[in-house]
Amino acid sequence: MHKTKIRVVEDALDANNTIARANRDDFDRGAVTVVNLMSAPGAGKTSLLERTVANLGELRVGVLEGDVQGSIDADRLASLHVPVTQINTDPGFGGECHLDANMVRSAIPALPLESIDLLVIENVGNLVCPAEFRVGEDVRVMVSSVTEGEDKPLKYPLMFRTCELILVNKIDLLPHLDFDLERFLHNLDKVSPGAEKMLVSARTGEGVEEWREWLMRTAQRAAAPA
Amino acid sequence: MHKTKIRVVEDALDANNTIARANRDDFDRGAVTVVNLMSAPGAGKTSLLERTVANLGELRVGVLEGDVQGSIDADRLASLHVPVTQINTDPGFGGECHLDANMVRSAIPALPLESIDLLVIENVGNLVCPAEFRVGEDVRVMVSSVTEGEDKPLKYPLMFRTCELILVNKIDLLPHLDFDLERFLHNLDKVSPGAEKMLVSARTGEGVEEWREWLMRTAQRAAAPA
């Protein structure tokens, strides 16, 4: 008798991961590279995207915007003539603090996957739960603002560890802060040794070109046949 | 026949509220006024407490520190000779993004309720879920940093609405930001008309005396027989 063993699913995140893989298949079929962009509230995800999306060369970009309520960020980005799709998490239990794979799945029919090469998913502002839920992304990027203090990698290690790139934002404010950049980078290296990072300012545009190039390289790499 | 009707509990938060009331009874027995202090990561809760706890007159203060991991903030406050108790939320599902009533309950045996008048519960940095879970507090206070942008009340309305006091922090940075304070206050008023607010800087100490006085008044009011 042939016996098949089914491992009992113990991980509460397994259902999420199953849906994330289905999302990933859909994105792959559309040849769309997906970035999951995360940060604390007010770290500058949207401002950075405003600086980024209009200047990506031939790369066609779309945005999936996650917010508890409203469409402030989606409206800002849509005004740049980028296709934007909004997910609001407030129909959930008092307002969900993160996107999960199923929420992204529910948005897929509304996404113009045939006419974009890169989808940036702007997650809900939060340094804890967004890091726990894969949504079908190719890469994870976080924005960490220098106004938040040097200790953040130590306090939210999973978030810093899970991201392929850390954008250290608001560096135009460094002269006005007590923020010790060396100490921050040391803390980052402690929780995520060798993590790739870039110093940027969404306000002045400093470092943004490097981030754009990173995005274009990442999209090319993902699009190349394995 | 006397009939007693039991309403079926439908609210998933009811269990939390039941425990919160038990916490509240314990705090009341100890005549301790409890402040639930919330904010986004890096808004300055701990820095503000450092400025506050050492100068509260005869009011004896203790801190219950909530973090996903580590004891960085607890260590900072303990160095000021304030009794500090640490809760780490990382044994939860991938790290809980908020304190709930049961976590606070588990810390009560370790709290010096007999020798303090005021307990400040420093919640996990997050603008969504902490607002959804009562923990047995008398009042809720949030710290909103001007570096986070004017739109935050509109994006996280429950947090702004649920708090008795909004501390608008880092106002020393206003000259270096594009932040429009009038617009922020307008947005705050939209989601929480008439909300009490104070402009403070944990860095320079500006406005902190007013916040200390608020705390002392609140503790006196809570201690007065009804």
Short mmCIF file of C-alpha atoms in Angstrom, two decimals:
data_model
loop_
_atom_site.label_atom_id
_atom_site.label_comp_id
_atom_site.label_asym_id
_atom_site.label_seq_id
_atom_site.Cartn_x
_atom_site.Cartn_y
_atom_site.Cartn_z
CA MET A 1 0.00 0.00 0.00
CA HIS A 2 1.26 3.39 -0.94
CA LYS A 3 1.13 5.71 1.99
CA THR A 4 1.00 9.47 1.70
CA LYS A 5 1.86 11.46 4.76
CA ILE A 6 0.21 14.81 5.18
CA ARG A 7 2.03 17.02 7.60
CA VAL A 8 -0.45 18.73 9.88
CA VAL A 9 -0.26 22.44 9.34
CA GLU A 10 0.84 23.99 12.58
CA ASP A 11 1.88 27.43 11.50
CA ALA A 12 -0.93 29.96 11.84
CA LEU A 13 0.77 31.86 9.03
CA ASP A 14 0.57 28.93 6.63
CA ALA A 15 -2.82 29.97 5.25
CA ASN A 16 -1.40 33.40 4.60
CA ASN A 17 1.64 31.93 2.88
CA THR A 18 -0.53 29.75 0.67
CA ILE A 19 -2.45 32.79 -0.55
CA ALA A 20 0.78 34.76 -0.91
CA ARG A 21 2.06 32.08 -3.28
CA ALA A 22 -1.13 32.32 -5.33
CA ASN A 23 -0.65 36.09 -5.53
CA ARG A 24 2.94 35.52 -6.56
CA ASP A 25 1.85 33.22 -9.38
CA ASP A 26 -0.50 35.91 -10.68
CA PHE A 27 2.22 38.55 -10.51
CA ASP A 28 4.65 36.19 -12.28
CA ARG A 29 2.13 35.54 -15.05
CA GLY A 30 1.86 39.30 -15.55
CA ALA A 31 5.69 39.60 -15.40
CA VAL A 32 5.26 42.15 -12.63
CA THR A 33 7.95 42.69 -9.99
CA VAL A 34 6.42 43.42 -6.60
CA VAL A 35 7.92 45.52 -3.81
CA ASN A 36 6.37 45.45 -0.33
CA LEU A 37 7.17 48.89 1.11
CA MET A 38 6.90 49.18 4.88
CA SER A 39 7.64 51.69 7.63
CA ALA A 40 6.37 53.32 10.79
CA PRO A 41 3.61 55.93 10.34
CA GLY A 42 5.03 59.13 8.91
CA ALA A 43 8.45 57.78 7.92
CA GLY A 44 7.92 59.06 4.38
CA LYS A 45 6.84 56.11 2.20
CA THR A 46 4.43 58.19 0.12
CA SER A 47 6.73 61.21 -0.18
CA LEU A 48 9.52 58.92 -1.33
CA LEU A 49 7.21 57.29 -3.89
CA GLU A 50 6.18 60.72 -5.17
CA ARG A 51 9.86 61.38 -5.84
CA THR A 52 10.35 57.97 -7.41
CA VAL A 53 7.47 56.89 -9.59
CA ALA A 54 7.65 59.66 -12.18
CA ASN A 55 11.27 58.95 -13.11
CA LEU A 56 11.66 55.24 -13.63
CA GLY A 57 12.60 55.37 -17.29
CA GLU A 58 10.71 52.80 -19.32
CA LEU A 59 9.62 50.90 -16.24
CA ARG A 60 5.84 51.14 -15.91
CA VAL A 61 4.87 51.34 -12.25
CA GLY A 62 1.63 50.86 -10.37
CA VAL A 63 0.88 51.31 -6.67
CA LEU A 64 -1.31 49.31 -4.32
CA GLU A 65 -2.02 51.55 -1.37
CA GLY A 66 -2.82 50.07 2.05
CA ASP A 67 -4.40 52.27 4.70
CA VAL A 68 -6.72 51.78 7.64
CA GLN A 69 -9.03 54.49 6.30
CA GLY A 70 -9.25 57.06 3.54
CA SER A 71 -7.30 57.56 0.33
CA ILE A 72 -4.99 60.48 1.10
CA ASP A 73 -1.84 58.70 -0.09
CA ALA A 74 -3.57 57.12 -3.08
CA ASP A 75 -4.82 60.54 -4.17
CA ARG A 76 -1.34 62.03 -3.86
CA LEU A 77 0.13 59.31 -6.08
CA ALA A 78 -2.76 59.19 -8.56
CA SER A 79 -2.19 62.89 -9.24
CA LEU A 80 1.19 61.84 -10.70
CA HIS A 81 -0.65 59.77 -13.33
CA VAL A 82 0.36 56.47 -11.81
CA PRO A 83 -2.31 53.75 -11.62
CA VAL A 84 -3.19 53.44 -7.93
CA THR A 85 -5.45 50.89 -6.26
CA GLN A 86 -6.62 51.42 -2.68
CA ILE A 87 -7.15 48.82 0.03
CA ASN A 88 -8.73 49.99 3.28
CA THR A 89 -8.31 47.66 6.24
CA ASP A 90 -10.99 49.16 8.48
CA PRO A 91 -13.72 46.64 7.66
CA GLY A 92 -11.50 44.22 9.67
CA PHE A 93 -11.49 43.81 13.43
CA GLY A 94 -11.41 47.50 14.47
CA GLY A 95 -9.05 48.25 11.58
CA GLU A 96 -6.21 45.94 10.62
CA CYS A 97 -2.70 47.24 11.28
CA HIS A 98 -1.14 45.49 8.27
CA LEU A 99 -1.87 44.05 4.85
CA ASP A 100 -2.11 40.29 4.56
CA ALA A 101 -2.02 38.07 1.48
CA ASN A 102 -5.79 37.77 1.30
CA MET A 103 -6.35 41.52 1.28
CA VAL A 104 -3.84 41.85 -1.56
CA ARG A 105 -5.54 38.92 -3.31
CA SER A 106 -8.87 40.74 -3.16
CA ALA A 107 -7.27 43.67 -4.97
CA ILE A 108 -5.66 41.67 -7.79
CA PRO A 109 -8.66 41.82 -10.16
CA ALA A 110 -8.46 45.62 -9.93
CA LEU A 111 -4.73 45.79 -10.67
CA PRO A 112 -3.57 46.61 -14.23
CA LEU A 113 -1.05 43.76 -14.23
CA GLU A 114 -0.92 43.67 -18.04
CA SER A 115 0.24 47.24 -18.34
CA ILE A 116 2.77 47.60 -15.50
CA ASP A 117 6.22 46.10 -14.85
CA LEU A 118 6.56 47.07 -11.21
CA LEU A 119 3.98 47.10 -8.43
CA VAL A 120 4.79 48.89 -5.21
CA ILE A 121 2.58 47.82 -2.32
CA GLU A 122 2.57 50.58 0.27
CA ASN A 123 1.76 48.78 3.49
CA VAL A 124 0.00 50.22 6.57
CA GLY A 125 2.36 52.26 8.74
CA ASN A 126 3.52 49.86 11.48
CA LEU A 127 6.84 48.22 12.38
CA VAL A 128 5.45 44.97 13.79
CA CYS A 129 2.75 43.01 11.96
CA PRO A 130 3.45 43.97 8.31
CA ALA A 131 6.76 42.10 8.67
CA GLU A 132 4.89 38.93 9.69
CA PHE A 133 2.68 38.65 6.61
CA ARG A 134 4.06 37.87 3.16
CA VAL A 135 1.72 39.18 0.46
CA GLY A 136 3.37 37.70 -2.64
CA GLU A 137 6.15 40.26 -3.03
CA ASP A 138 9.54 39.73 -4.71
CA VAL A 139 11.34 42.05 -2.32
CA ARG A 140 10.70 43.92 0.90
CA VAL A 141 11.91 47.44 1.46
CA MET A 142 11.55 49.51 4.59
CA VAL A 143 11.78 53.22 5.17
CA SER A 144 13.29 54.19 8.52
CA SER A 145 13.29 57.87 9.37
CA VAL A 146 16.23 59.34 11.28
CA THR A 147 13.68 61.20 13.45
CA GLU A 148 12.65 57.85 14.98
CA GLY A 149 15.90 57.34 16.87
CA GLU A 150 18.88 54.98 16.68
CA ASP A 151 17.31 52.19 18.72
CA LYS A 152 14.61 51.13 16.25
CA PRO A 153 16.49 48.12 14.74
CA LEU A 154 16.88 46.71 18.27
CA LYS A 155 13.22 47.30 19.14
CA TYR A 156 11.69 46.00 15.89
CA PRO A 157 14.30 43.48 14.73
CA LEU A 158 12.00 41.34 12.56
CA MET A 159 11.11 44.31 10.35
CA PHE A 160 14.73 45.33 9.81
CA ARG A 161 15.81 41.72 9.31
CA THR A 162 13.14 40.82 6.79
CA CYS A 163 13.85 43.64 4.32
CA GLU A 164 16.20 43.43 1.34
CA LEU A 165 16.81 47.17 1.52
CA ILE A 166 16.59 49.80 4.27
CA LEU A 167 16.00 53.38 3.11
CA VAL A 168 17.21 55.71 5.85
CA ASN A 169 15.02 58.74 5.17
CA LYS A 170 14.87 62.42 6.21
CA ILE A 171 18.65 62.78 6.27
CA ASP A 172 18.15 66.49 5.51
CA LEU A 173 17.15 66.78 9.20
CA LEU A 174 20.38 65.26 10.55
CA PRO A 175 21.95 68.65 11.44
CA HIS A 176 18.93 69.39 13.65
CA LEU A 177 18.75 66.07 15.50
CA ASP A 178 20.76 64.30 18.18
CA PHE A 179 20.52 61.19 15.97
CA ASP A 180 23.81 59.26 15.86
CA LEU A 181 23.92 57.70 12.38
CA GLU A 182 26.90 55.49 13.25
CA ARG A 183 25.06 54.07 16.22
CA PHE A 184 21.96 53.42 14.10
CA LEU A 185 24.03 51.60 11.47
CA HIS A 186 25.75 49.62 14.21
CA ASN A 187 22.35 48.60 15.65
CA LEU A 188 21.11 47.69 12.17
CA ASP A 189 24.18 45.58 11.57
CA LYS A 190 23.58 43.81 14.89
CA VAL A 191 20.09 42.61 13.92
CA SER A 192 20.72 42.26 10.17
CA PRO A 193 24.43 41.87 9.40
CA GLY A 194 25.36 43.24 5.99
CA ALA A 195 21.88 44.64 5.31
CA GLU A 196 21.77 46.84 2.20
CA LYS A 197 20.91 50.45 3.04
CA MET A 198 20.73 53.84 1.38
CA LEU A 199 20.62 57.31 2.89
CA VAL A 200 17.88 59.36 1.30
CA SER A 201 15.81 62.50 1.67
CA ALA A 202 12.39 62.49 0.07
CA ARG A 203 12.32 66.22 0.73
CA THR A 204 15.54 67.26 -1.03
CA GLY A 205 15.80 64.28 -3.37
CA GLU A 206 19.23 63.32 -2.03
CA GLY A 207 19.94 59.64 -2.60
CA VAL A 208 16.69 59.08 -4.49
CA GLU A 209 18.44 58.41 -7.80
CA GLU A 210 20.30 55.49 -6.20
CA TRP A 211 16.98 54.09 -4.95
CA ARG A 212 15.43 54.46 -8.43
CA GLU A 213 18.36 52.56 -9.93
CA TRP A 214 17.97 49.85 -7.32
CA LEU A 215 14.29 49.49 -8.28
CA MET A 216 15.11 49.30 -12.00
CA ARG A 217 17.85 46.71 -11.39
CA THR A 218 15.50 44.67 -9.19
CA ALA A 219 12.75 44.72 -11.81
CA GLN A 220 15.19 43.65 -14.54
CA ARG A 221 16.58 40.84 -12.39
CA ALA A 222 13.11 39.57 -11.55
CA ALA A 223 12.08 39.71 -15.19
CA ALA A 224 15.14 37.78 -16.42
CA PRO A 225 14.51 34.08 -17.13
CA ALA A 226 15.91 31.91 -14.30
CA MET B 1 -40.87 32.86 37.62
CA HIS B 2 -38.10 35.34 37.63
CA LYS B 3 -36.28 35.37 34.35
CA THR B 4 -32.76 36.56 33.88
CA LYS B 5 -31.66 37.40 30.41
CA ILE B 6 -28.02 36.92 29.54
CA ARG B 7 -27.02 38.89 26.50
CA VAL B 8 -24.85 36.74 24.24
CA VAL B 9 -21.43 38.27 24.02
CA GLU B 10 -20.86 39.30 20.46
CA ASP B 11 -17.98 41.67 20.75
CA ALA B 12 -14.61 39.97 20.29
CA LEU B 13 -13.18 42.68 22.52
CA ASP B 14 -15.51 41.80 25.40
CA ALA B 15 -13.06 39.33 26.95
CA ASN B 16 -10.41 42.02 26.85
CA ASN B 17 -12.78 44.53 28.44
CA THR B 18 -13.67 42.09 31.22
CA ILE B 19 -10.00 41.70 32.11
CA ALA B 20 -9.45 45.45 31.76
CA ARG B 21 -12.15 46.00 34.40
CA ALA B 22 -10.42 43.52 36.72
CA ASN B 23 -7.16 45.43 36.23
CA ARG B 24 -9.00 48.64 36.95
CA ASP B 25 -10.35 47.26 40.22
CA ASP B 26 -6.82 46.35 41.29
CA PHE B 27 -5.54 49.80 40.38
CA ASP B 28 -8.43 51.43 42.24
CA ARG B 29 -7.73 49.34 45.35
CA GLY B 30 -4.14 50.59 45.25
CA ALA B 31 -5.42 54.17 44.61
CA VAL B 32 -3.24 54.28 41.52
CA THR B 33 -4.12 56.50 38.56
CA VAL B 34 -3.21 54.81 35.28
CA VAL B 35 -2.20 56.50 32.04
CA ASN B 36 -2.03 54.49 28.81
CA LEU B 37 0.63 56.29 26.73
CA MET B 38 0.58 55.52 23.01
CA SER B 39 2.27 56.70 19.81
CA ALA B 40 3.92 55.63 16.58
CA PRO B 41 7.45 54.19 16.91
CA GLY B 42 9.96 56.93 17.62
CA ALA B 43 7.46 59.68 18.43
CA GLY B 44 9.21 60.29 21.74
CA LYS B 45 7.20 58.56 24.50
CA THR B 46 10.28 57.51 26.46
CA SER B 47 12.14 60.80 25.99
CA LEU B 48 9.08 62.65 27.20
CA LEU B 49 8.79 60.36 30.22
CA GLU B 50 12.46 60.93 31.02
CA ARG B 51 11.67 64.66 31.18
CA THR B 52 8.53 64.06 33.21
CA VAL B 53 8.95 61.41 35.86
CA ALA B 54 11.66 63.04 37.92
CA ASN B 55 9.65 66.23 38.55
CA LEU B 56 6.20 65.25 39.62
CA GLY B 57 6.32 66.77 43.11
CA GLU B 58 4.96 64.41 45.71
CA LEU B 59 3.35 62.18 43.13
CA ARG B 60 5.04 58.78 43.17
CA VAL B 61 5.22 57.37 39.66
CA GLY B 62 5.90 53.90 38.25
CA VAL B 63 6.20 52.79 34.64
CA LEU B 64 5.00 49.64 32.91
CA GLU B 65 6.98 49.35 29.73
CA GLY B 66 5.60 47.49 26.72
CA ASP B 67 7.95 46.45 23.92
CA VAL B 68 8.10 43.68 21.37
CA GLN B 69 11.63 42.84 22.49
CA GLY B 70 14.36 44.06 24.78
CA SER B 71 14.39 46.55 27.63
CA ILE B 72 16.03 49.65 26.14
CA ASP B 73 13.30 52.04 27.26
CA ALA B 74 12.87 50.36 30.65
CA ASP B 75 16.60 50.70 31.29
CA ARG B 76 16.53 54.38 30.36
CA LEU B 77 13.72 55.06 32.82
CA ALA B 78 15.03 52.80 35.58
CA SER B 79 18.24 54.84 35.56
CA LEU B 80 16.09 57.76 36.81
CA HIS B 81 15.23 55.72 39.93
CA VAL B 82 11.66 55.13 38.88
CA PRO B 83 10.23 51.64 39.43
CA VAL B 84 9.90 50.10 35.97
CA THR B 85 8.31 46.80 35.00
CA GLN B 86 8.87 45.34 31.54
CA ILE B 87 6.41 43.41 29.38
CA ASN B 88 7.76 41.88 26.17
CA THR B 89 5.14 40.90 23.62
CA ASP B 90 7.33 38.66 21.46
CA PRO B 91 6.19 35.35 22.97
CA GLY B 92 2.89 36.13 21.18
CA PHE B 93 2.09 35.39 17.56
CA GLY B 94 5.28 36.67 15.90
CA GLY B 95 5.39 39.56 18.36
CA GLU B 96 2.26 41.42 19.38
CA CYS B 97 1.96 45.00 18.14
CA HIS B 98 0.08 46.26 21.20
CA LEU B 99 -0.57 45.60 24.87
CA ASP B 100 -3.86 44.01 25.81
CA ALA B 101 -5.60 43.76 29.18
CA ASN B 102 -4.34 40.25 29.83
CA MET B 103 -0.70 41.17 29.28
CA VAL B 104 -1.09 44.04 31.73
CA ARG B 105 -2.87 41.67 34.13
CA SER B 106 0.09 39.31 34.04
CA ALA B 107 2.33 42.18 35.14
CA ILE B 108 0.17 43.36 38.05
CA PRO B 109 1.77 41.07 40.69
CA ALA B 110 5.11 42.66 39.80
CA LEU B 111 3.86 46.24 40.10
CA PRO B 112 4.52 48.21 43.31
CA LEU B 113 0.91 49.41 43.52
CA GLU B 114 1.19 50.12 47.26
CA SER B 115 4.01 52.60 46.82
CA ILE B 116 3.01 54.54 43.71
CA ASP B 117 0.22 57.01 42.92
CA LEU B 118 0.55 57.10 39.17
CA LEU B 119 1.32 54.29 36.73
CA VAL B 120 2.28 55.19 33.18
CA ILE B 121 1.86 52.28 30.78
CA GLU B 122 4.10 52.90 27.78
CA ASN B 123 2.42 50.93 25.01
CA VAL B 124 4.10 49.36 21.96
CA GLY B 125 4.78 51.93 19.21
CA ASN B 126 1.83 51.61 16.81
CA LEU B 127 -1.09 53.86 15.85
CA VAL B 128 -3.65 51.12 15.16
CA CYS B 129 -4.15 48.22 17.58
CA PRO B 130 -3.15 49.83 20.91
CA ALA B 131 -6.21 52.08 20.51
CA GLU B 132 -8.45 49.01 20.24
CA PHE B 133 -7.50 47.39 23.56
CA ARG B 134 -8.38 48.92 26.91
CA VAL B 135 -5.97 47.75 29.59
CA GLY B 136 -7.62 49.19 32.71
CA GLU B 137 -6.38 52.77 32.33
CA ASP B 138 -8.02 55.93 33.69
CA VAL B 139 -6.89 58.06 30.78
CA ARG B 140 -5.30 57.65 27.38
CA VAL B 141 -2.63 59.99 26.10
CA MET B 142 -0.95 59.92 22.73
CA VAL B 143 2.27 61.45 21.52
CA SER B 144 2.17 62.64 17.91
CA SER B 145 5.44 63.89 16.46
CA VAL B 146 5.40 66.80 14.03
CA THR B 147 7.86 64.84 11.86
CA GLU B 148 5.07 62.36 11.05
CA GLY B 149 3.08 64.83 8.94
CA GLU B 150 -0.23 66.67 9.18
CA ASP B 151 -2.36 63.83 7.81
CA LYS B 152 -2.00 61.39 10.71
CA PRO B 153 -5.31 62.20 12.49
CA LEU B 154 -7.13 61.43 9.22
CA LYS B 155 -5.22 58.18 8.67
CA TYR B 156 -5.43 56.83 12.24
CA PRO B 157 -8.66 58.45 13.51
CA LEU B 158 -9.44 55.90 16.25
CA MET B 159 -6.13 56.60 18.02
CA PHE B 160 -6.60 60.37 17.96
CA ARG B 161 -10.26 60.06 18.95
CA THR B 162 -9.73 57.71 21.86
CA CYS B 163 -7.18 59.82 23.72
CA GLU B 164 -7.99 62.39 26.42
CA LEU B 165 -4.84 64.33 25.55
CA ILE B 166 -2.66 64.67 22.44
CA LEU B 167 0.95 65.69 23.05
CA VAL B 168 2.28 67.23 19.84
CA ASN B 169 5.99 66.51 20.24
CA LYS B 170 9.29 67.59 18.63
CA ILE B 171 8.09 71.16 18.09
CA ASP B 172 11.75 72.24 18.27
CA LEU B 173 12.01 70.83 14.73
CA LEU B 174 9.19 72.96 13.30
CA PRO B 175 11.54 75.53 11.70
CA HIS B 176 13.19 72.70 9.74
CA LEU B 177 10.03 70.96 8.50
CA ASP B 178 7.31 71.68 5.95
CA PHE B 179 4.83 70.63 8.66
CA ASP B 180 1.77 72.91 8.74
CA LEU B 181 0.67 73.00 12.39
CA GLU B 182 -2.61 74.73 11.58
CA ARG B 183 -3.50 72.01 9.11
CA PHE B 184 -2.61 69.29 11.64
CA LEU B 185 -4.81 70.92 14.29
CA HIS B 186 -7.59 71.29 11.74
CA ASN B 187 -7.33 67.56 10.88
CA LEU B 188 -7.27 66.67 14.57
CA ASP B 189 -10.36 68.75 15.17
CA LYS B 190 -12.09 66.98 12.29
CA VAL B 191 -11.68 63.51 13.82
CA SER B 192 -11.84 64.58 17.48
CA PRO B 193 -13.60 67.93 17.90
CA GLY B 194 -12.34 69.87 20.91
CA ALA B 195 -9.59 67.36 21.72
CA GLU B 196 -7.21 68.60 24.39
CA LYS B 197 -3.68 69.06 23.05
CA MET B 198 -0.34 70.46 24.14
CA LEU B 199 2.69 71.44 22.09
CA VAL B 200 5.84 70.00 23.63
CA SER B 201 9.47 69.24 22.95
CA ALA B 202 11.00 66.39 24.91
CA ARG B 203 14.37 67.63 23.65
CA THR B 204 14.21 71.26 24.84
CA GLY B 205 11.67 70.77 27.62
CA GLU B 206 9.26 73.28 26.08
CA GLY B 207 5.68 72.62 27.18
CA VAL B 208 6.69 69.76 29.48
CA GLU B 209 5.72 71.66 32.64
CA GLU B 210 2.17 71.97 31.36
CA TRP B 211 2.08 68.21 30.72
CA ARG B 212 3.40 67.52 34.23
CA GLU B 213 0.68 69.71 35.70
CA TRP B 214 -1.93 67.87 33.64
CA LEU B 215 -0.67 64.57 35.05
CA MET B 216 -0.77 65.85 38.62
CA ARG B 217 -4.29 67.25 38.16
CA THR B 218 -5.43 63.97 36.60
CA ALA B 219 -4.00 61.94 39.46
CA GLN B 220 -5.65 64.21 42.05
CA ARG B 221 -9.00 64.04 40.28
CA ALA B 222 -8.84 60.25 40.03
CA ALA B 223 -7.90 59.98 43.73
CA ALA B 224 -10.73 62.25 44.93
CA PRO B 225 -13.76 60.41 46.32
CA ALA B 226 -16.59 60.45 43.78
#
